[in-house]
Short mmCIF file of C-alpha atoms in Angstrom, two decimals:
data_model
loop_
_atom_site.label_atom_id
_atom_site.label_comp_id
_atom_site.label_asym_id
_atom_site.label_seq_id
_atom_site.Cartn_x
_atom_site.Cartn_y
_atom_site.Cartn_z
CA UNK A 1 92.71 108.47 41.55
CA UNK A 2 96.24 110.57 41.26
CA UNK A 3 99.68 108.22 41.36
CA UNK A 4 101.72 109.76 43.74
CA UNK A 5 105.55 108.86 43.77
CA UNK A 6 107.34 109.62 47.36
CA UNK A 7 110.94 110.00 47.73
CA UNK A 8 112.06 108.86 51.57
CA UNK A 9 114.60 109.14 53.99
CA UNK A 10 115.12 106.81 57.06
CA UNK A 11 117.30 105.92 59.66
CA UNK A 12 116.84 101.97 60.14
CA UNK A 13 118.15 101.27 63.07
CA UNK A 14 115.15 101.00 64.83
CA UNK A 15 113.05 98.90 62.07
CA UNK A 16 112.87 95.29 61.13
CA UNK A 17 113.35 96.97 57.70
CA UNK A 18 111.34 98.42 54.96
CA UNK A 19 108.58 95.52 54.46
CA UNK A 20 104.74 95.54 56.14
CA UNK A 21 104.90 93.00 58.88
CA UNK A 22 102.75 92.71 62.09
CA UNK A 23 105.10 91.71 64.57
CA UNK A 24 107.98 94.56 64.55
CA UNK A 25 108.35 98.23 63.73
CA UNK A 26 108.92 98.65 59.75
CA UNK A 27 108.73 101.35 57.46
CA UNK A 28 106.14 100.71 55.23
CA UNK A 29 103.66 100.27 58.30
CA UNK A 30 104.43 103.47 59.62
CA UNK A 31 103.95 105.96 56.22
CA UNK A 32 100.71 103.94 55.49
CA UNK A 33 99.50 104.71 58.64
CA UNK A 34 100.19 108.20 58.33
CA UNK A 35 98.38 108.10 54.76
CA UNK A 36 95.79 106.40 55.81
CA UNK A 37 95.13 109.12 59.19
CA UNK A 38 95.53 112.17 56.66
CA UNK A 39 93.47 110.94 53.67
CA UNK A 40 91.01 108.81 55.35
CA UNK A 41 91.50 105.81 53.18
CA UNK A 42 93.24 102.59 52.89
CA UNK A 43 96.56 103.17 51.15
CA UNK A 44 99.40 100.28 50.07
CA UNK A 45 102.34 102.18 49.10
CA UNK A 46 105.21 99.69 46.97
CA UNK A 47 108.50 100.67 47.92
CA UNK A 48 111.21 100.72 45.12
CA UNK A 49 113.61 98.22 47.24
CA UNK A 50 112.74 96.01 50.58
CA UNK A 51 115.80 97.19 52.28
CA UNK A 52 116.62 95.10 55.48
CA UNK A 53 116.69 95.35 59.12
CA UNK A 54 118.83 98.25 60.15
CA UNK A 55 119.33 98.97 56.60
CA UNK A 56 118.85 103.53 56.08
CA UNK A 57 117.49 105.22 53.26
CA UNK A 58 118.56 108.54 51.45
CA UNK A 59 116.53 108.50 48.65
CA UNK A 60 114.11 105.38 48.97
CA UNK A 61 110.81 105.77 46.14
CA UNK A 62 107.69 104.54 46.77
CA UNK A 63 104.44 104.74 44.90
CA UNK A 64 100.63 104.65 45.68
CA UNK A 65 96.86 105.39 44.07
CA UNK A 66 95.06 107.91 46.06
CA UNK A 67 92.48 110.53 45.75
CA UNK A 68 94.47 113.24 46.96
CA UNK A 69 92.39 116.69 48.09
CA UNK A 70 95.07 119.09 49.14
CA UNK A 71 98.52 120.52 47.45
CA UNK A 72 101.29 117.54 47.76
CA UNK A 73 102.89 120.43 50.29
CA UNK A 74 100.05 120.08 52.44
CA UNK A 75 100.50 116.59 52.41
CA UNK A 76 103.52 116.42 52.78
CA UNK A 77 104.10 118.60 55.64
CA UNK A 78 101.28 116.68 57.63
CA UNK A 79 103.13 113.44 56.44
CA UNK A 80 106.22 114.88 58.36
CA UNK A 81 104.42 116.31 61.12
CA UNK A 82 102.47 112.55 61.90
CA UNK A 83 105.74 110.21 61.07
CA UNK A 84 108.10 108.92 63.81
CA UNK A 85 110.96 110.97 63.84
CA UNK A 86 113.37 108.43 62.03
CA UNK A 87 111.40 109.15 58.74
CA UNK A 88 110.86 111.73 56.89
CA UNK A 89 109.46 112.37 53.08
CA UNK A 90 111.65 114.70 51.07
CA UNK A 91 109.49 115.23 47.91
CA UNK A 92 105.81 113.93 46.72
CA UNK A 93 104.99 114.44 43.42
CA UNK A 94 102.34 113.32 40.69
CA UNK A 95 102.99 110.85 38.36
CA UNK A 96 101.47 108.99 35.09
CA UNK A 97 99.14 106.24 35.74
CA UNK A 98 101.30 102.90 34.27
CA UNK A 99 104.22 104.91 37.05
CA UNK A 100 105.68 102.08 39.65
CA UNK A 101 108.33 102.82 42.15
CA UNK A 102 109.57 99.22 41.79
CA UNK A 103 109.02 98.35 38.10
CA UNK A 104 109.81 101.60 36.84
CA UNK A 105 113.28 101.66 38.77
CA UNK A 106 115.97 101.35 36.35
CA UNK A 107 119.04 101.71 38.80
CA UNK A 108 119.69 102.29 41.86
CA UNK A 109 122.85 103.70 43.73
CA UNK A 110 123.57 102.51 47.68
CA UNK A 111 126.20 103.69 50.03
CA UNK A 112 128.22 102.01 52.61
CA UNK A 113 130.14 103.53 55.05
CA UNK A 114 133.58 102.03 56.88
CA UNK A 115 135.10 103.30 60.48
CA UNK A 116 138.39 102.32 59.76
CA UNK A 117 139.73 104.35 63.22
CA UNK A 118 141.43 101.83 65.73
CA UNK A 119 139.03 102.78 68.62
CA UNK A 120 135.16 103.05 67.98
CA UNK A 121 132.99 106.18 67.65
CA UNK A 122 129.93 105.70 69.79
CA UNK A 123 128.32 108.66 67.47
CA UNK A 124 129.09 106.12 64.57
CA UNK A 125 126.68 104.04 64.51
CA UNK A 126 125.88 104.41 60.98
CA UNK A 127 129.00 103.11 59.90
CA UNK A 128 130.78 99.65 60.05
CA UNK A 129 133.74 99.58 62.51
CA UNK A 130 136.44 97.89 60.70
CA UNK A 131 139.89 98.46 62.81
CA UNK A 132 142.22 96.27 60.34
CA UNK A 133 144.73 97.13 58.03
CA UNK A 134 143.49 98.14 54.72
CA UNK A 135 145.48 98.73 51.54
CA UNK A 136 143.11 101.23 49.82
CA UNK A 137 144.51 100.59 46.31
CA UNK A 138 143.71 96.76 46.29
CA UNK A 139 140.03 97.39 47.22
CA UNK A 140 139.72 99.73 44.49
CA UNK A 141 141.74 97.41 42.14
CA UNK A 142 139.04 94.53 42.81
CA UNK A 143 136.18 96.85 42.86
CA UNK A 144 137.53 97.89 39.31
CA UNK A 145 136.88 93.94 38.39
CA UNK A 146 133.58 93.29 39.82
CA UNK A 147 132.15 96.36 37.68
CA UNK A 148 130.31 95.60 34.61
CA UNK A 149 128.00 93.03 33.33
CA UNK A 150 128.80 89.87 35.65
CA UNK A 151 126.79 86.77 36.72
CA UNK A 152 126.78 87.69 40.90
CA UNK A 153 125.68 84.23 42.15
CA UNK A 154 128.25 84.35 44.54
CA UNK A 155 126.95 87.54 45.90
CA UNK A 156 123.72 86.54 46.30
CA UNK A 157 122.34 85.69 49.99
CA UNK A 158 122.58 81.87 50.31
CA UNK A 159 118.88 80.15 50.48
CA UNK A 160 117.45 83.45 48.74
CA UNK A 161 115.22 82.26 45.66
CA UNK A 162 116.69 81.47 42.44
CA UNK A 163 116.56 83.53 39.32
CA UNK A 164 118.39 85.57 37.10
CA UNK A 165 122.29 86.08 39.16
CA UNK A 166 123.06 88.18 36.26
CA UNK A 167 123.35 92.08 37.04
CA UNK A 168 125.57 95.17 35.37
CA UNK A 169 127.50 97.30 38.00
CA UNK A 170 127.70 100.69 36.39
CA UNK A 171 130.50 101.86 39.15
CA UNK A 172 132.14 101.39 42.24
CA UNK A 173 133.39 104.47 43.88
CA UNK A 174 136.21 103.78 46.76
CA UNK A 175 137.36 106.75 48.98
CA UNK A 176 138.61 107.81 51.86
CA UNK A 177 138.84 110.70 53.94
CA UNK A 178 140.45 110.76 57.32
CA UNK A 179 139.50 106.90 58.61
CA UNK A 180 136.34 107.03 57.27
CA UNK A 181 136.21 104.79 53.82
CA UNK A 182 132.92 105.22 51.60
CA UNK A 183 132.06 102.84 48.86
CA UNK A 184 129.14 104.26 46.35
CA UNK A 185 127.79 101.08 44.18
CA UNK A 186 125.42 102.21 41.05
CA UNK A 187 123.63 99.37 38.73
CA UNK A 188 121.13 98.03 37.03
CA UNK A 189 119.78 96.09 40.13
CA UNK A 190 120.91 94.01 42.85
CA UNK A 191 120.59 90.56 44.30
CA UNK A 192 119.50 90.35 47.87
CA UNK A 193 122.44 90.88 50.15
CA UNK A 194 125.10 91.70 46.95
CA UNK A 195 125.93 95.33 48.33
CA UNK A 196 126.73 94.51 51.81
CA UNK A 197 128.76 91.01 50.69
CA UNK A 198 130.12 92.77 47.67
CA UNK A 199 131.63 95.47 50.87
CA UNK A 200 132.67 92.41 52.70
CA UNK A 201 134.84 90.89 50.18
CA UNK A 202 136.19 94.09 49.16
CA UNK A 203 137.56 94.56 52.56
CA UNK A 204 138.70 90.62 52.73
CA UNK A 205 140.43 91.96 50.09
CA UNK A 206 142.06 95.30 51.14
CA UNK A 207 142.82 93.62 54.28
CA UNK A 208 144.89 90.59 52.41
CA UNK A 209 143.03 87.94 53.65
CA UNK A 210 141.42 87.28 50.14
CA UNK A 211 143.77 87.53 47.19
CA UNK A 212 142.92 89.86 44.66
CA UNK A 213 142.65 87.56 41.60
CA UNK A 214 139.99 85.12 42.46
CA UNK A 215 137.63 87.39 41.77
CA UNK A 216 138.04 86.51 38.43
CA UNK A 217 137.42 82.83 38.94
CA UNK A 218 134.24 84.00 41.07
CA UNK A 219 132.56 85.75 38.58
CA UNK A 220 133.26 82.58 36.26
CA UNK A 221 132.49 79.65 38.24
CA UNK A 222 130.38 80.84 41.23
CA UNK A 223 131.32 79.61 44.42
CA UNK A 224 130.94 80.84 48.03
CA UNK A 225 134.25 80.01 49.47
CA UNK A 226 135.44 83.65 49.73
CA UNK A 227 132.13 85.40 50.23
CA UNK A 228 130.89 83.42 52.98
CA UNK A 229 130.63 86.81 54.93
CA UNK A 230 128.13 89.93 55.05
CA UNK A 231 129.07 93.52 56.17
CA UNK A 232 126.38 94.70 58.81
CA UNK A 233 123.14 96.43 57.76
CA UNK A 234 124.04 99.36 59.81
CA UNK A 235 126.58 100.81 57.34
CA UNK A 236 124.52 100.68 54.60
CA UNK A 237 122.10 103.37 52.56
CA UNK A 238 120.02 103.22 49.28
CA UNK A 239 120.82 106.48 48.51
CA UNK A 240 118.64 106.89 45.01
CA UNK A 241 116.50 104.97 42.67
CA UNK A 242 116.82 106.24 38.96
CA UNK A 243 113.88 106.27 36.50
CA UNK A 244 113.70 107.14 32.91
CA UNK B 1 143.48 97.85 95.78
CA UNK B 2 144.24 100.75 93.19
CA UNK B 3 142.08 103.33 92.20
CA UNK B 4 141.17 103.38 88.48
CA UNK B 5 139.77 106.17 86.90
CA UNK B 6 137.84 105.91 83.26
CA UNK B 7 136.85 107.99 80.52
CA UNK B 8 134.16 107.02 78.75
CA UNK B 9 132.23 108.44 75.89
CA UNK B 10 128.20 106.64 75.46
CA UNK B 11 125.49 106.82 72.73
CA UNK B 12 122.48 107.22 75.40
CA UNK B 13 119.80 106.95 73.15
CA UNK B 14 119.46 103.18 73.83
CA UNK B 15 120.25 103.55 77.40
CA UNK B 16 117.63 104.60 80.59
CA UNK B 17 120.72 106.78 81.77
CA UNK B 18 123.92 106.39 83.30
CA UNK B 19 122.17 104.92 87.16
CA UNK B 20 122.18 101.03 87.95
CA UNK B 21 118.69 99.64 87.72
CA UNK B 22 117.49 96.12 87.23
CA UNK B 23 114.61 96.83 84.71
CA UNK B 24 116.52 98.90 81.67
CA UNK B 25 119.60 99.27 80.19
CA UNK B 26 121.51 101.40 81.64
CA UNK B 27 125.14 102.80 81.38
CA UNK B 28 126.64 101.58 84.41
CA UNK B 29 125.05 98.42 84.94
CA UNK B 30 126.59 97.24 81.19
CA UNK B 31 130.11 98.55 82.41
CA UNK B 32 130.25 96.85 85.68
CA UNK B 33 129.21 93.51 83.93
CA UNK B 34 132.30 93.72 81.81
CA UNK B 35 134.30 94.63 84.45
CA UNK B 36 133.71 91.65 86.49
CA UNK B 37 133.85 89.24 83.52
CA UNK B 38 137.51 90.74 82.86
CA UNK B 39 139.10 91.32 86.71
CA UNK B 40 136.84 88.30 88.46
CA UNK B 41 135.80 90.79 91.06
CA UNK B 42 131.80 92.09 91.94
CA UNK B 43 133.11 95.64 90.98
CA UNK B 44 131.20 99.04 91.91
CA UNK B 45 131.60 102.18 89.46
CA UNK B 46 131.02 106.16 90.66
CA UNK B 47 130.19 107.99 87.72
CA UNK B 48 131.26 112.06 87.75
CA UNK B 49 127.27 112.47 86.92
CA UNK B 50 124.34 110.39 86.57
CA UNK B 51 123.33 110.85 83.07
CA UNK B 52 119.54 110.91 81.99
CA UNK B 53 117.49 108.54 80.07
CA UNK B 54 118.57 109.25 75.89
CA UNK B 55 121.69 111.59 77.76
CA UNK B 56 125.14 110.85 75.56
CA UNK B 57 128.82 111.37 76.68
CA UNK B 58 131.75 112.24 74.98
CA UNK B 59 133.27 112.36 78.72
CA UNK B 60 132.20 110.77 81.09
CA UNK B 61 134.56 109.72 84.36
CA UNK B 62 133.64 107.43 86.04
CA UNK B 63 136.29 106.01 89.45
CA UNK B 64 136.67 102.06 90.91
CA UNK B 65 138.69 100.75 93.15
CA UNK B 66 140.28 96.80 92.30
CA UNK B 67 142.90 94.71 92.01
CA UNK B 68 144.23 94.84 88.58
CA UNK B 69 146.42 92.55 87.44
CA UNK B 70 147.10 93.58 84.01
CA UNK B 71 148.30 96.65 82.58
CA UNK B 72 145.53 98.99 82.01
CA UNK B 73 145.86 99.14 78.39
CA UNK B 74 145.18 95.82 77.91
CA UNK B 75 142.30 96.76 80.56
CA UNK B 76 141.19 98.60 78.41
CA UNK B 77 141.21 96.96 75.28
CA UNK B 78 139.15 94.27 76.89
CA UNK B 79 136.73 96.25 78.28
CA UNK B 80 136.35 97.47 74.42
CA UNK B 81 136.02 94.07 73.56
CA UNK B 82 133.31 93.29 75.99
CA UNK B 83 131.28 96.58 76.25
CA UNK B 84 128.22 97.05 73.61
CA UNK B 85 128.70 98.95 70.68
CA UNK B 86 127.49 102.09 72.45
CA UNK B 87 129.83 102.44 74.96
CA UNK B 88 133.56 102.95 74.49
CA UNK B 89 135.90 103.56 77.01
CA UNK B 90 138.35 106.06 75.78
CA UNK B 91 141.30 106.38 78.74
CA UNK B 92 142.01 104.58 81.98
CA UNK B 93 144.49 105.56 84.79
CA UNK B 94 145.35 105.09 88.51
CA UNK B 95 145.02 107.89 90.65
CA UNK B 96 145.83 108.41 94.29
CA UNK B 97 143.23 106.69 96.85
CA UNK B 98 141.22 110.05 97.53
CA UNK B 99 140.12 110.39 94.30
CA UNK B 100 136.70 110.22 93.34
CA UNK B 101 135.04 110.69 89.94
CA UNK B 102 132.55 112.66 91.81
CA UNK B 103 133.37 114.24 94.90
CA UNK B 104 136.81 115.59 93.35
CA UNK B 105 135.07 116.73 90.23
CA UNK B 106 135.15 120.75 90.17
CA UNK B 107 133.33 121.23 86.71
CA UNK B 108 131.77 120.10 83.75
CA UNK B 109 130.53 121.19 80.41
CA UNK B 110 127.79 120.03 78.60
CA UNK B 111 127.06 120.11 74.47
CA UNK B 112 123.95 120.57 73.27
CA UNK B 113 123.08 120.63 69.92
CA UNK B 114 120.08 121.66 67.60
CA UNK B 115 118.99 121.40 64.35
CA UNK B 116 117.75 124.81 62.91
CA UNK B 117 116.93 123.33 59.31
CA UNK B 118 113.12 122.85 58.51
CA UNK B 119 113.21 119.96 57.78
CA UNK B 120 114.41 117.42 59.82
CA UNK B 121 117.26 115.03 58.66
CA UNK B 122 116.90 111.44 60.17
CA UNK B 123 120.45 111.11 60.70
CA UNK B 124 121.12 113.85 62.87
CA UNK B 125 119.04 112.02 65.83
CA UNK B 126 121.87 112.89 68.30
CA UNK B 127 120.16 116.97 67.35
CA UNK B 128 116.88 118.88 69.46
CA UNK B 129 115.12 119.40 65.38
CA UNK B 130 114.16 123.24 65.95
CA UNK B 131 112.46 124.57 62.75
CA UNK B 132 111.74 128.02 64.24
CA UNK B 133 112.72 131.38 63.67
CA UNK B 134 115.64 131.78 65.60
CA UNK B 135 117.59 135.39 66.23
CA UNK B 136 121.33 134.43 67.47
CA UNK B 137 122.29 137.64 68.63
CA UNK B 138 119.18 137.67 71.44
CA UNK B 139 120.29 134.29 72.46
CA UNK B 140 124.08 135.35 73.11
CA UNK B 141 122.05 138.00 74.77
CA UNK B 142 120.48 136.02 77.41
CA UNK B 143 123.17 133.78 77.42
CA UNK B 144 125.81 136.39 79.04
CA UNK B 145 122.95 137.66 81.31
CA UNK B 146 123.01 133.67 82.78
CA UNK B 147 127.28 133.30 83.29
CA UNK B 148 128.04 134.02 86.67
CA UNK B 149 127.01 132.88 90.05
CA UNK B 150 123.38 132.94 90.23
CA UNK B 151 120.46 131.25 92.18
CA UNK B 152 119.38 128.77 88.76
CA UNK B 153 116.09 127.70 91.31
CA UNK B 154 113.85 128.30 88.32
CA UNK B 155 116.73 126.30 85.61
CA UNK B 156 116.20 123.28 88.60
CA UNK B 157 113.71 120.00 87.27
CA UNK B 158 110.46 120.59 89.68
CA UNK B 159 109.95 118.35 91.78
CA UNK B 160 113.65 117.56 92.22
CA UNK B 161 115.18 117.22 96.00
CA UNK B 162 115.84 120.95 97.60
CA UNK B 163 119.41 121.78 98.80
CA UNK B 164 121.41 124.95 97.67
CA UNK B 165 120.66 126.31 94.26
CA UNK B 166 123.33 128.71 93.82
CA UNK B 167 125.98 127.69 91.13
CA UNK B 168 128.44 129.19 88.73
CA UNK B 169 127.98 129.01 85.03
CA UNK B 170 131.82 130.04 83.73
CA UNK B 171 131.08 130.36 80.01
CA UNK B 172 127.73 130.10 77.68
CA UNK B 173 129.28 130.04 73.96
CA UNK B 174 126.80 129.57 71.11
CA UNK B 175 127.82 129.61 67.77
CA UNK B 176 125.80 128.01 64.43
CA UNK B 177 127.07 126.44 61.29
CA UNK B 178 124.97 126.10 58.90
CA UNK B 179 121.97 124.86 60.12
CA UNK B 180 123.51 123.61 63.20
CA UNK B 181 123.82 125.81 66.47
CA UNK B 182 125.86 124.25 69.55
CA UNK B 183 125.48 125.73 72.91
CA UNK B 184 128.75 124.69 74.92
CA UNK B 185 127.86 125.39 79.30
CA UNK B 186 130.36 125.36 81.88
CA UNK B 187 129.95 125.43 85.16
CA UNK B 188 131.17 124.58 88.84
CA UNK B 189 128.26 121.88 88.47
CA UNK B 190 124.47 122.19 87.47
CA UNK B 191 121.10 121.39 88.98
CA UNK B 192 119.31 118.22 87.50
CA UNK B 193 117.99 118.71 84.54
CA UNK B 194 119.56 122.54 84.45
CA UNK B 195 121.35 122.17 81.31
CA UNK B 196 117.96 121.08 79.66
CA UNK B 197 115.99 123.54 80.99
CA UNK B 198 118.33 126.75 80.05
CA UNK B 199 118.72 125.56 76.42
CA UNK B 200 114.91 125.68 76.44
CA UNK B 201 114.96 129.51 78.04
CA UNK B 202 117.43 130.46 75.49
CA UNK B 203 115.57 129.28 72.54
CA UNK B 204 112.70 130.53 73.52
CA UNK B 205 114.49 133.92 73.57
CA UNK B 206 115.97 133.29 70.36
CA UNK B 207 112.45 132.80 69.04
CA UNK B 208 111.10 136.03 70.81
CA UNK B 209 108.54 134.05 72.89
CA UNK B 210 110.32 134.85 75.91
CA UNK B 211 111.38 138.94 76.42
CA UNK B 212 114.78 139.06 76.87
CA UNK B 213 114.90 140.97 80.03
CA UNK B 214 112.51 138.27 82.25
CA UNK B 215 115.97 136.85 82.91
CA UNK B 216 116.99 139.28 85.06
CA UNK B 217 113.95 138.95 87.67
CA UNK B 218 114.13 135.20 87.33
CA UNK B 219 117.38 135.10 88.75
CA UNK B 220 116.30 137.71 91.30
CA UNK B 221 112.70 136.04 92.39
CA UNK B 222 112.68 132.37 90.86
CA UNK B 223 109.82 131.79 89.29
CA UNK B 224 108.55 128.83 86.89
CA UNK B 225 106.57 131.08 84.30
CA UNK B 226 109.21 131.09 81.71
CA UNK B 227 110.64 128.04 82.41
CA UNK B 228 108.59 125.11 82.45
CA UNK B 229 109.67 123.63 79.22
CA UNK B 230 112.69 121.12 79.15
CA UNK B 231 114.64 120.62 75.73
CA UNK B 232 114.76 117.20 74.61
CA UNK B 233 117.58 114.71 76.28
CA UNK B 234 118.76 113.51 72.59
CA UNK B 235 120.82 116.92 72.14
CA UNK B 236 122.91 116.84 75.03
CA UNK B 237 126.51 115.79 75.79
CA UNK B 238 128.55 115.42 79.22
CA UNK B 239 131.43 116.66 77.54
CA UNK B 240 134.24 117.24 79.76
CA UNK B 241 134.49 116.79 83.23
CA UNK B 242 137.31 119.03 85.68
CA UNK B 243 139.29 118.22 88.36
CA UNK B 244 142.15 120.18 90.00
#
């Protein structure tokens, strides 16, 4: 029995997300039915993150126990060659034993992706059409504020369970180029929904309709009266997981 | 009555083609829907060509004939408003009462593109994946062998309703960045499924399973041998379409 970890691309578009489920297409279904038709055994893979419907991947980890009789090229070439074409596994390697793609994870890194063009790109579908005014240097003035050790209650999807709202944001990256905007978020760990309402309120913010300074008071006193809204799965990518 | 002529650019991976049906999405039908929501009218829409099933458009033009009591950018901004997220229309304008997106049309070119990396990237799904050896220079080759005015017969989807199969193909340009190559046709108008079925002959050239010179006698004596294989609809493009 060999841990293997598997780094993973997807589009998500056409999946109910990452998460086994019987009703709808997902990703988890489809690799462990590949697995399972290659190595002729049962095989639950843990994914790193259970990103959501129409959420992508660059760089999503997973992890599973296997007896594995061929070179990880082998496998991973007949991995790619029995996957839908909307996934694809960029690199398998061996790991130790206590190795988990989900407990191991010490950070992660997503991407979201802005149209900010006044019409809409068709070929765009992997981005969030936003065709408002935005002042650049006030998004990355509150981005600048929400980075660091902060409790994110109020970035946290509303009925999602209860626990620790406390996370560290290593960085926010803001740029632009042409009308396309990208915003990079690395931490520790995030709650369910933070990246894509943390990208909402960013633009509420760039776009004047949310005044940069109660971010303050939201980190303080959590409340949900400025982050009632989410950006759309569709512009959104876990690009890597980070181990030690 | 005026006659209105759009331009219209489509994702068609989600779409059954451009052709009103009643069972599957299709281009047209979503189009006409918002056109008699905004001008109150049962409205009827001649595309320039009847796109395929997974067929996109950067393009498309597409002629109606209506009252319209509003000017047309505001036509147009509401047809924005109403279409899905995969259609965009990109220009409207009257034209005189014997045009016809069709029947005036005097050429089109098409885009398609391929992916020539080996391994396939998940976001490139608008790309024919083609991890083969591939030799440019045989395919510009071919390509220049195909310009002209030919009988395509044997570049014409079998099966497919008889009529003349003479046409002129006015440029073949094929050019590769990186990984990417994009073969631009242009041509008084092409058979159904032509475009396809060409990009399939050329890449098989490219890859040395079809000689070079076969094209010569194919174009003489149609035959099917070399040309039964039809390159995936998710690469191609209705770029442009002509009229005088």
């Amino acid at each position: 029995m060999q841990v293997v970890k598997m780094i993973i691309a997807y589009d998500g578009s056409q999946f109910f997300g990452w998460q086994r489920q019987n009703k709808h297409r997902n990703v988890q279904g489809e690799i462990e039915k590949a697995l399972k038709k290659i190595l002729k055994q049962v095989i639950e893979i843990d994914g790193a993150g259970r990103t959501d419907a129409g959420v992508h991947a660059l760089g999503q980890v997973a992890t599973f126990g296997a007896v594995v009789p061929m070179p990880l090229d082998n496998l991973k070439r007949a991995l790619n060659n029995e996957l839908p074409i909307d996934i694809v596994v960029k690199a398998l390697s061996f790991e130790s034993n206590d190795f988990h793609a989900r407990y191991s994870a010490i950070g992660k890194t997503y991407v979201y992706k802005v149209d900010n063009s006044p019409l809409r790109d068709v070929f765009k579908s992997g981005m969030y059409h936003y065709p408002y005014d935005l002042d650049l240097e006030l998004m990355k003035a509150v981005a600048e504020k929400l980075v660091g050790y902060h409790n994110f209650e109020a970035f946290k999807a509303s009925g999602s369970s209860a626990g620790n709202p406390f996370r560290t944001i290593h960085s926010i990256e803001i740029k632009k180029e042409d009308n396309q905007i990208t915003m990079t978020f690395s931490g520790d760990g995030f709650l369910y929904k933070m990246v894509r309402l943390l990208v909402a309120f960013i633009l509420g913010v760039g776009n004047k309709r949310i005044p940069l300074d109660v971010v303050d008071e939201i980190l303080k006193n959590p409340s949900r009266e400025f982050t009632s809204k989410v950006a759309p799965a569709r512009g959104l990518y876990l690009r890597e997981v980070f181990y030690n």
